[in-house]
CSV table of C-alpha atoms and ligand atoms in Angstrom, one decimal:
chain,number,residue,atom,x,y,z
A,20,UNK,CA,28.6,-33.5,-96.4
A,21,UNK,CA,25.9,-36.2,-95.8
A,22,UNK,CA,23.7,-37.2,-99.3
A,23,UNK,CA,20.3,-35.9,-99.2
A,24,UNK,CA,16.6,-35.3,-100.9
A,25,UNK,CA,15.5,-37.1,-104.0
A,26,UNK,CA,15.9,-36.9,-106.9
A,27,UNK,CA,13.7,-38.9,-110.0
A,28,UNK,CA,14.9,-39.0,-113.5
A,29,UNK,CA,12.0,-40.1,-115.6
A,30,UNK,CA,8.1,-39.9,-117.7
A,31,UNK,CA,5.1,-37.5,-117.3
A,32,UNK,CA,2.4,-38.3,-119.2
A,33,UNK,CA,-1.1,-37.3,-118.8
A,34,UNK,CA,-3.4,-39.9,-117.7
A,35,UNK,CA,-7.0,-40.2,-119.6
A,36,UNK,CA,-9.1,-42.3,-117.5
A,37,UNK,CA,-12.0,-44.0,-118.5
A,38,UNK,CA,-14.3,-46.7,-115.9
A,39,UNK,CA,-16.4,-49.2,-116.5
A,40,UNK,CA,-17.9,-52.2,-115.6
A,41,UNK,CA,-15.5,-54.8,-116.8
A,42,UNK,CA,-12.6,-54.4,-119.5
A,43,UNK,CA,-13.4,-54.5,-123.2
A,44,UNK,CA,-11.9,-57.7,-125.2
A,45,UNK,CA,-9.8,-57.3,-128.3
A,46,UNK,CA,-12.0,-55.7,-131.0
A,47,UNK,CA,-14.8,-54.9,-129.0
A,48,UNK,CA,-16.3,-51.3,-127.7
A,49,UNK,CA,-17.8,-50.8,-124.0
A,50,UNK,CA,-19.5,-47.8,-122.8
A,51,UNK,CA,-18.0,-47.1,-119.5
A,52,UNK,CA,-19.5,-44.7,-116.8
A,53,UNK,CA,-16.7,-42.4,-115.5
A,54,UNK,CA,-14.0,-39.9,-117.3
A,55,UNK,CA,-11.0,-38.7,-115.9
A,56,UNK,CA,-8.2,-36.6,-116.6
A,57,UNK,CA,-4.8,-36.0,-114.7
A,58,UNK,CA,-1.5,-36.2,-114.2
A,59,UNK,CA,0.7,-38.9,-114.6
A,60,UNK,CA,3.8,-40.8,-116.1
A,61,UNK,CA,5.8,-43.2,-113.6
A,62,UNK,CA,8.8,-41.0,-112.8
A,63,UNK,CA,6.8,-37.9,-112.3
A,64,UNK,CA,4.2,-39.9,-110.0
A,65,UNK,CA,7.1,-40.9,-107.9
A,66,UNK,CA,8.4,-37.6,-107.9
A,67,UNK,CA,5.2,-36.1,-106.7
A,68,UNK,CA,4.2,-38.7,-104.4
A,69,UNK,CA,7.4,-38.1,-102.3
A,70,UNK,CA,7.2,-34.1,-102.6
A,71,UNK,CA,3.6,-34.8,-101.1
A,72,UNK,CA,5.2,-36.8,-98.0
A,73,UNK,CA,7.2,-34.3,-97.3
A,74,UNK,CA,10.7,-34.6,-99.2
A,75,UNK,CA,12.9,-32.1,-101.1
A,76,UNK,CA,12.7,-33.8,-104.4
A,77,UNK,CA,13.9,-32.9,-107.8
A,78,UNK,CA,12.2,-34.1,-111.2
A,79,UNK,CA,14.4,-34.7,-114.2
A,80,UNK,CA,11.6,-34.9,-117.4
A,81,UNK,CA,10.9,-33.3,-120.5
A,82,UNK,CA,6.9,-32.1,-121.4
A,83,UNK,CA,5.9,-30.8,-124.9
A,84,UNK,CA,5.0,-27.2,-125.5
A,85,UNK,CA,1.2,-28.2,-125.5
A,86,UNK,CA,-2.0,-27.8,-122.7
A,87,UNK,CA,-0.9,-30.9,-121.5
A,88,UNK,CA,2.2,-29.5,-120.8
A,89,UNK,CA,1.3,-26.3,-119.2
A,90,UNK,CA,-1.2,-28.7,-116.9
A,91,UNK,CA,2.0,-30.3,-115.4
A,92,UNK,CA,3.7,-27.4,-115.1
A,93,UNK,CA,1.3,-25.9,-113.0
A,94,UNK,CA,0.4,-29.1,-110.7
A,95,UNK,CA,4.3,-29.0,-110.0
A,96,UNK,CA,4.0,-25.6,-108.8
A,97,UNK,CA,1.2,-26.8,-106.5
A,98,UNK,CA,3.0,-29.6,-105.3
A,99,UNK,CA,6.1,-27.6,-104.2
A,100,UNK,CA,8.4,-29.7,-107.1
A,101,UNK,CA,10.9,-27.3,-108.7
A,102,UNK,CA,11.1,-26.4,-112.4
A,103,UNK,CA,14.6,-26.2,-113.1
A,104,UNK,CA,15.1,-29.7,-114.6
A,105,UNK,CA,11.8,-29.9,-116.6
A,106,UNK,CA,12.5,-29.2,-120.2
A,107,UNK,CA,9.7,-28.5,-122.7
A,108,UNK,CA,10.2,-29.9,-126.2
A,109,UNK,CA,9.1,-27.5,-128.6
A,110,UNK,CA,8.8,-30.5,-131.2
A,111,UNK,CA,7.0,-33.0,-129.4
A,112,UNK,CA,4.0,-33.8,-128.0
A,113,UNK,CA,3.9,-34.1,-123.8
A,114,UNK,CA,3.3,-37.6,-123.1
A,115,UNK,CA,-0.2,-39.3,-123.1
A,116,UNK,CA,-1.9,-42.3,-121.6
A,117,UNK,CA,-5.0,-43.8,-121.9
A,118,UNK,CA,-6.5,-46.0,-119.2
A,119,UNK,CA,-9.0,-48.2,-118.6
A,120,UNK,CA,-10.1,-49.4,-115.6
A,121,UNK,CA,-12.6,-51.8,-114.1
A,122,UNK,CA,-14.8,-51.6,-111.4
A,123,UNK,CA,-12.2,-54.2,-109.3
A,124,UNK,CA,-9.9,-51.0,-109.7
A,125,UNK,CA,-7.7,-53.0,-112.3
A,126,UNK,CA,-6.6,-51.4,-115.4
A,127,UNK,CA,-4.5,-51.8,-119.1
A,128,UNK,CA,-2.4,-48.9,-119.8
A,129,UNK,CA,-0.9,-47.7,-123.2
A,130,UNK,CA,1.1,-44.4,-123.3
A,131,UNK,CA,3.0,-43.0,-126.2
A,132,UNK,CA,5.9,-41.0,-124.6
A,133,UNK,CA,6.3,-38.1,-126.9
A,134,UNK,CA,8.8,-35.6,-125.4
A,135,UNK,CA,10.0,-38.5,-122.9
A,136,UNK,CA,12.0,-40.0,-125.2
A,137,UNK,CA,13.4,-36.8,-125.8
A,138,UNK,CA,14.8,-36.6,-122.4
A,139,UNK,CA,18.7,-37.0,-122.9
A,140,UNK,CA,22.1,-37.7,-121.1
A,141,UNK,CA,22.8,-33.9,-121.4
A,142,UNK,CA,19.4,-33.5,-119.0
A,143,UNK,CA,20.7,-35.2,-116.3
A,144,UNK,CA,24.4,-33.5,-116.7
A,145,UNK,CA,22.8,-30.4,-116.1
A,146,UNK,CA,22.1,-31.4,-112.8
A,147,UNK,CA,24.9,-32.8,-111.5
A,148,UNK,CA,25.5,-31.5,-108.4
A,149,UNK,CA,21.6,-31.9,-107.0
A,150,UNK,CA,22.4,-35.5,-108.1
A,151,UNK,CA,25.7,-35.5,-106.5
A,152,UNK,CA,23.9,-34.4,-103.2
A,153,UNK,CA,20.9,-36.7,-103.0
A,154,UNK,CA,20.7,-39.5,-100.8
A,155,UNK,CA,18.8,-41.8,-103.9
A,156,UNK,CA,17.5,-41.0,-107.5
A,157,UNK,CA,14.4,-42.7,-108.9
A,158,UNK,CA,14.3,-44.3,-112.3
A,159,UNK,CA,11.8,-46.0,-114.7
A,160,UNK,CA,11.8,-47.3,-118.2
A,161,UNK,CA,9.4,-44.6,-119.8
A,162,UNK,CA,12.4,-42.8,-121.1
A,163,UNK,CA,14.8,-43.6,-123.9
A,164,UNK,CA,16.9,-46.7,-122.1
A,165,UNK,CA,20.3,-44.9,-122.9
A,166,UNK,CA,19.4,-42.3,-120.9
A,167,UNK,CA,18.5,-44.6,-118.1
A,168,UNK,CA,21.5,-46.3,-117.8
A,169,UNK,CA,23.4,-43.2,-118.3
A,170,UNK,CA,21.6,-41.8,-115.3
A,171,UNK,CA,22.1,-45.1,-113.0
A,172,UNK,CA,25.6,-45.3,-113.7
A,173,UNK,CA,26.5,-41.5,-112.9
A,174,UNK,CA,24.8,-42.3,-109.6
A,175,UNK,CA,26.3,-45.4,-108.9
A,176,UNK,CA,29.7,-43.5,-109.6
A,177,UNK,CA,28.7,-40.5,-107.5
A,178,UNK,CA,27.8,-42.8,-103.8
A,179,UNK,CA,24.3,-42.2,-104.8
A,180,UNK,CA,22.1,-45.1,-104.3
A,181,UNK,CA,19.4,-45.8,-106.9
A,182,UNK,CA,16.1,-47.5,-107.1
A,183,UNK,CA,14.4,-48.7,-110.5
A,184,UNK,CA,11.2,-49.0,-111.1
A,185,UNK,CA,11.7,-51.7,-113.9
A,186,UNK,CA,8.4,-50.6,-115.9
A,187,UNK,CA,7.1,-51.4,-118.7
A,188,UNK,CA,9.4,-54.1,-118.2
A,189,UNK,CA,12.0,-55.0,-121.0
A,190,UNK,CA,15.2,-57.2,-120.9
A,191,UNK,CA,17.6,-55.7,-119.1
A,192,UNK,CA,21.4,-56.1,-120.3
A,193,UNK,CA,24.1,-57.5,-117.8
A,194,UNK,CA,26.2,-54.2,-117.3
A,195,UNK,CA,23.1,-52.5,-115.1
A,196,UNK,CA,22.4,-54.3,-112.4
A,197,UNK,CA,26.2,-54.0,-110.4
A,198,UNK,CA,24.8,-49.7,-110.5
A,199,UNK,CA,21.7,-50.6,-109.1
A,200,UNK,CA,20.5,-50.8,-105.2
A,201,UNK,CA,17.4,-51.3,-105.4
A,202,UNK,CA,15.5,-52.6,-107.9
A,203,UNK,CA,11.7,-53.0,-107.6
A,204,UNK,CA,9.3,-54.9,-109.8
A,205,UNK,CA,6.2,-56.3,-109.7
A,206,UNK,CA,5.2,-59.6,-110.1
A,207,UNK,CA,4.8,-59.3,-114.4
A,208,UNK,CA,8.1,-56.9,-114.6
A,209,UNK,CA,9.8,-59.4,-112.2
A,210,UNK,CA,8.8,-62.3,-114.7
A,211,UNK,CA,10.1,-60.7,-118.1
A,212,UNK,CA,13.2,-59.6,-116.4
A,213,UNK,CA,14.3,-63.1,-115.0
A,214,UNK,CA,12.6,-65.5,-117.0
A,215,UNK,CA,11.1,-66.8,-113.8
A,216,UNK,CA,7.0,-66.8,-113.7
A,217,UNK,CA,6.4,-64.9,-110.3
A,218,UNK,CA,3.1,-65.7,-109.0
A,219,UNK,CA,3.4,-66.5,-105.4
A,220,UNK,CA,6.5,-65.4,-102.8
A,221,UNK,CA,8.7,-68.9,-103.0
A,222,UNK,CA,9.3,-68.1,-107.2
A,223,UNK,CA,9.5,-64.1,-106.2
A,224,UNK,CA,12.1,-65.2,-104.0
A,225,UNK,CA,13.6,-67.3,-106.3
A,226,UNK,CA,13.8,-64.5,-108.8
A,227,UNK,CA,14.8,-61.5,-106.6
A,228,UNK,CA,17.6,-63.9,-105.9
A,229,UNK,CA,18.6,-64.3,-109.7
A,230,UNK,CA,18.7,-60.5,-109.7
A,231,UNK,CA,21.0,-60.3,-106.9
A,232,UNK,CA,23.1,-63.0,-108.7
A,233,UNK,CA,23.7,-60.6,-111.5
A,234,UNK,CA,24.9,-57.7,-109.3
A,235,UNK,CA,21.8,-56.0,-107.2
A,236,UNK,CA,22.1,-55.3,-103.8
A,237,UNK,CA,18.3,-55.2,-102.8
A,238,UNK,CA,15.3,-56.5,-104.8
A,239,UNK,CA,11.5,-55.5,-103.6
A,240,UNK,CA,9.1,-57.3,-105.1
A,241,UNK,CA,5.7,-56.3,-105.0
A,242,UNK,CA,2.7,-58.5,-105.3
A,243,UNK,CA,-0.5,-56.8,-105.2
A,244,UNK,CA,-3.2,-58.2,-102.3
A,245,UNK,CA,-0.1,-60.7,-101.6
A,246,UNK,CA,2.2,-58.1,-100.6
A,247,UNK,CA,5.3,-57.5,-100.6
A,248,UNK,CA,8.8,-59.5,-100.5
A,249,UNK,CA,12.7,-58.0,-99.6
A,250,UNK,CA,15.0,-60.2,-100.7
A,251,UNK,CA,18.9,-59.3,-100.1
A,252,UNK,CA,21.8,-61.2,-99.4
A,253,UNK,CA,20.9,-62.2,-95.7
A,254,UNK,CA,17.6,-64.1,-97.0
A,255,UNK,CA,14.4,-63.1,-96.9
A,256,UNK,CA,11.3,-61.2,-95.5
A,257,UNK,CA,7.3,-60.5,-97.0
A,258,UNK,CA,5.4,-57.8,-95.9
A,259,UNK,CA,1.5,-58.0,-96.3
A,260,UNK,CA,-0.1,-55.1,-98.2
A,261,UNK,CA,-3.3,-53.2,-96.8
A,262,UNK,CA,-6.5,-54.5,-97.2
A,263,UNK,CA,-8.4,-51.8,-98.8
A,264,UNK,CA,-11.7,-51.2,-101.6
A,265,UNK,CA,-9.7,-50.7,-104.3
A,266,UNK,CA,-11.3,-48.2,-107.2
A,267,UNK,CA,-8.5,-47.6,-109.3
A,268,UNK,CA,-4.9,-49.5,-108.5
A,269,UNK,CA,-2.9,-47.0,-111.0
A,270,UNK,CA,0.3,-45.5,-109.9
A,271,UNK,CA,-0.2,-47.5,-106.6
A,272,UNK,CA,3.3,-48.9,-107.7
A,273,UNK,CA,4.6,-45.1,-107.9
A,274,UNK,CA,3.5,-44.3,-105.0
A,275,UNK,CA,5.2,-46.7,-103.4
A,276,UNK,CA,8.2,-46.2,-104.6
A,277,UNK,CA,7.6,-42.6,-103.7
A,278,UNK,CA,7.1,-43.4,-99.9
A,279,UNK,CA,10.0,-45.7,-99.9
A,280,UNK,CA,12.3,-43.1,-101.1
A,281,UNK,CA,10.9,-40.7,-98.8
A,282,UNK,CA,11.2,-43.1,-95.5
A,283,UNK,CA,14.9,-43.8,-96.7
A,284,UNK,CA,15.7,-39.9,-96.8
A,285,UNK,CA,14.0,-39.6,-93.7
A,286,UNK,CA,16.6,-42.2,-92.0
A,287,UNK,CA,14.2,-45.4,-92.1
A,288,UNK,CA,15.5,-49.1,-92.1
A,289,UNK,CA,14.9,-50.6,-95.7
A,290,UNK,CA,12.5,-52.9,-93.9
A,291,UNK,CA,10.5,-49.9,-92.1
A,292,UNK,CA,11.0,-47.7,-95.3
A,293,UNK,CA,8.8,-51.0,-97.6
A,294,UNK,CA,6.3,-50.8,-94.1
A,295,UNK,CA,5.9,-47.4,-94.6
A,296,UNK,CA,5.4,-47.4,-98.8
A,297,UNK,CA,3.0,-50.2,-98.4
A,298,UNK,CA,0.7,-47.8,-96.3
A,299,UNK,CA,1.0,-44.6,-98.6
A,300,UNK,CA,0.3,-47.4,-101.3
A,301,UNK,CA,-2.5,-48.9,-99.8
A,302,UNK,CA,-4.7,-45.6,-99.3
A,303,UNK,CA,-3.8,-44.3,-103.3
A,304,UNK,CA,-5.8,-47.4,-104.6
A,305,UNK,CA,-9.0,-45.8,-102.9
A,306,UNK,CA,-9.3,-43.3,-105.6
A,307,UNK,CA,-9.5,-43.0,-109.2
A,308,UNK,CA,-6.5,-41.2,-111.1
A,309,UNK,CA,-3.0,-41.0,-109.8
A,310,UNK,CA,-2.4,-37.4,-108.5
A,311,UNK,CA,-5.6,-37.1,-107.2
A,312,UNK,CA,-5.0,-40.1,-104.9
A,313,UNK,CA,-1.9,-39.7,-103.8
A,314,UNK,CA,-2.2,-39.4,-99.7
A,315,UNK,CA,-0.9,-36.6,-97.9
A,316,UNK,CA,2.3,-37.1,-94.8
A,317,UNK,CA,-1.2,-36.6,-92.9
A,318,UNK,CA,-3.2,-39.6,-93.9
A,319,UNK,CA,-0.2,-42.1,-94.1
A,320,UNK,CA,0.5,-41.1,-90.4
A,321,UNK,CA,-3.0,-41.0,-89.3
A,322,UNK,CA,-3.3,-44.3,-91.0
A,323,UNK,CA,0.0,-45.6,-89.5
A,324,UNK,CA,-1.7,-44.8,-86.6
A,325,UNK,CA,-4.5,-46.7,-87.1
A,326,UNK,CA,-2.2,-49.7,-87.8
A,327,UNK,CA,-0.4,-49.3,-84.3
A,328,UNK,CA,2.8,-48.7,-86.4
A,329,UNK,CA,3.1,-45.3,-84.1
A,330,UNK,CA,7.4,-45.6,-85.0
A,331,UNK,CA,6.7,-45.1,-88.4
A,332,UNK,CA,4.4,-42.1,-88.0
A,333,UNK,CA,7.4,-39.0,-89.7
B,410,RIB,O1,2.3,-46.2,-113.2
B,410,RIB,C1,1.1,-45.5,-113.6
B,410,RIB,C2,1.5,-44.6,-114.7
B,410,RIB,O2,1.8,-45.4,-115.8
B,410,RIB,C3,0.3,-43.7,-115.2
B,410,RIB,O3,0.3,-42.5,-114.6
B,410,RIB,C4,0.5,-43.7,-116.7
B,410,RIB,O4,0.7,-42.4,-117.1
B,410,RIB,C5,1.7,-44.6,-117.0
B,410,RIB,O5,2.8,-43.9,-117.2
């Protein structure tokens, strides 16, 4: 039988937005003009993203027994992601996050995981056989790191390709990277993982190769207004990223990796599968939160469209 759907092994946490001008400096308190509250957590952004473009996904993740908790619950049944694989701590809080954004749409981001680092090896056992069937499962590093390579390896083993989403970056040890396929920082995560200081594409090249090096078949490195770059063992190739009025860039990096799982399952080239992530990307910057500005299958094609990338449109 032929591998397919998503799966995503990985964080909620809810997402307490707060806008203002300009970012406050160490020690200092801004007032800020805009509140926000909302879904979030890498792997479950990713999880929804896809769902939202159309895929059969399946989230792996752990919520406390809290409102917070109940809110994701429920925004999972709206967005048609199944509850089989959530577990709800009865110990622990649900994951929270608190961030600030400027009125460029950049932010600073500190979560406290709660019942994420709860999540255990156990967890993903329990769903062994969706695993077994998916085309690719999406990690992150919200969750304990055991658990993470735990999960990447049982893929690896089953024919199941993986991508990680190497954030919030850490060393990574040696043994991971022959399990992974693709692998996907941006420029900062790309930096602490190689040692490399990725600021323009020659030394994201330069470091996508050093992770290939070690045992990774496909590194996407993305770069912001600069794009993105592939590198895999035939060389090289940069995609440029949308040009959009950005209001809030969080979870643009989920989202992406959200539409590039989703072009893969559809049966997209690696190449059209970044094309296609970069536009579902692109439009979720031109909203604040994350869930909330996730685009629908709808506005990625009718934006596709617009871009004369009429091959892409799913
Ligand atoms: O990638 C964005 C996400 O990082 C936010 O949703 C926040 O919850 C943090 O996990």
């Amino acid at each position: 039988m032929s591998k397919k759907g998503i799966v995503v092994v990985g964080s909620y946490n809810v997402g307490l937005f707060l806008k203002s001008d300009r970012l406050p400096q160490k020690g200092e308190t801004i007032i800020g003009h805009t509140f926000h509250e909302g879904g979030g957590g890498k792997g479950s952004n990713q999880a929804v993203a896809a769902s939202f473009l159309g895929s059969k996904v399946t989230f792996i993740g752990r919520l406390g027994k809290d409102v917070y908790g109940e809110n994701a619950l429920a925004m999972y049944d709206r967005y048609g992601i199944g509850k089989d694989y959530i577990y709800i701590d009865d110990h622990v809080h649900t994951g929270i996050s608190v961030i600030l954004i400027d009125n460029t749409g950049a932010n600073l981001i500190s979560v406290v995981p709660g019942a994420n680092y709860n999540l255990s090896t156990d967890d993903i056992d329990k769903a062994g056989e969706i695993i077994n069937n998916s085309l690719i499962a999406g990690f992150q590093l919200e969750s304990n790191f055991d658990v993470v390579e735990y999960g990447i390896t049982k893929c690896h083993s089953m024919g199941v390709q993986t991508l990680l989403d190497p954030a919030p970056a850490v060393i990574l040890p040696d043994s991971i990277f022959p399990n992974i396929t693709y692998i996907k920082p941006n420029m900062q995560e790309a930096s602490i993982i190689t040692g490399i200081e990725v600021t323009d594409v020659p030394s994201a090249v330069e470091a996508g190769k050093r992770l290939l090096n070690r045992g990774v078949k496909i590194v996407i490195v993305t770069m912001g207004e600069q794009g993105s770059v592939l590198i895999d063992s035939r060389g090289y190739e940069r995609f440029p990223s949308m040009q959009v009025n950005a209001v809030d860039t969080t979870g643009a990096g989920d989202c992406f990796s959200g539409g590039f799982m989703t072009a893969l399952d559809r049966g997209f080239s690696i190449a059209d599968s970044i094309r296609f992530a970069n536009c579902a990307a692109g439009l979720s910057v031109t909203k604040i939160g994350v869930i909330e500005s996730l685009p629908s299958l709808e506005e990625v094609n009718t934006e596709l469209g617009n871009q004369g990338l009429k091959e892409l449109i799913l």
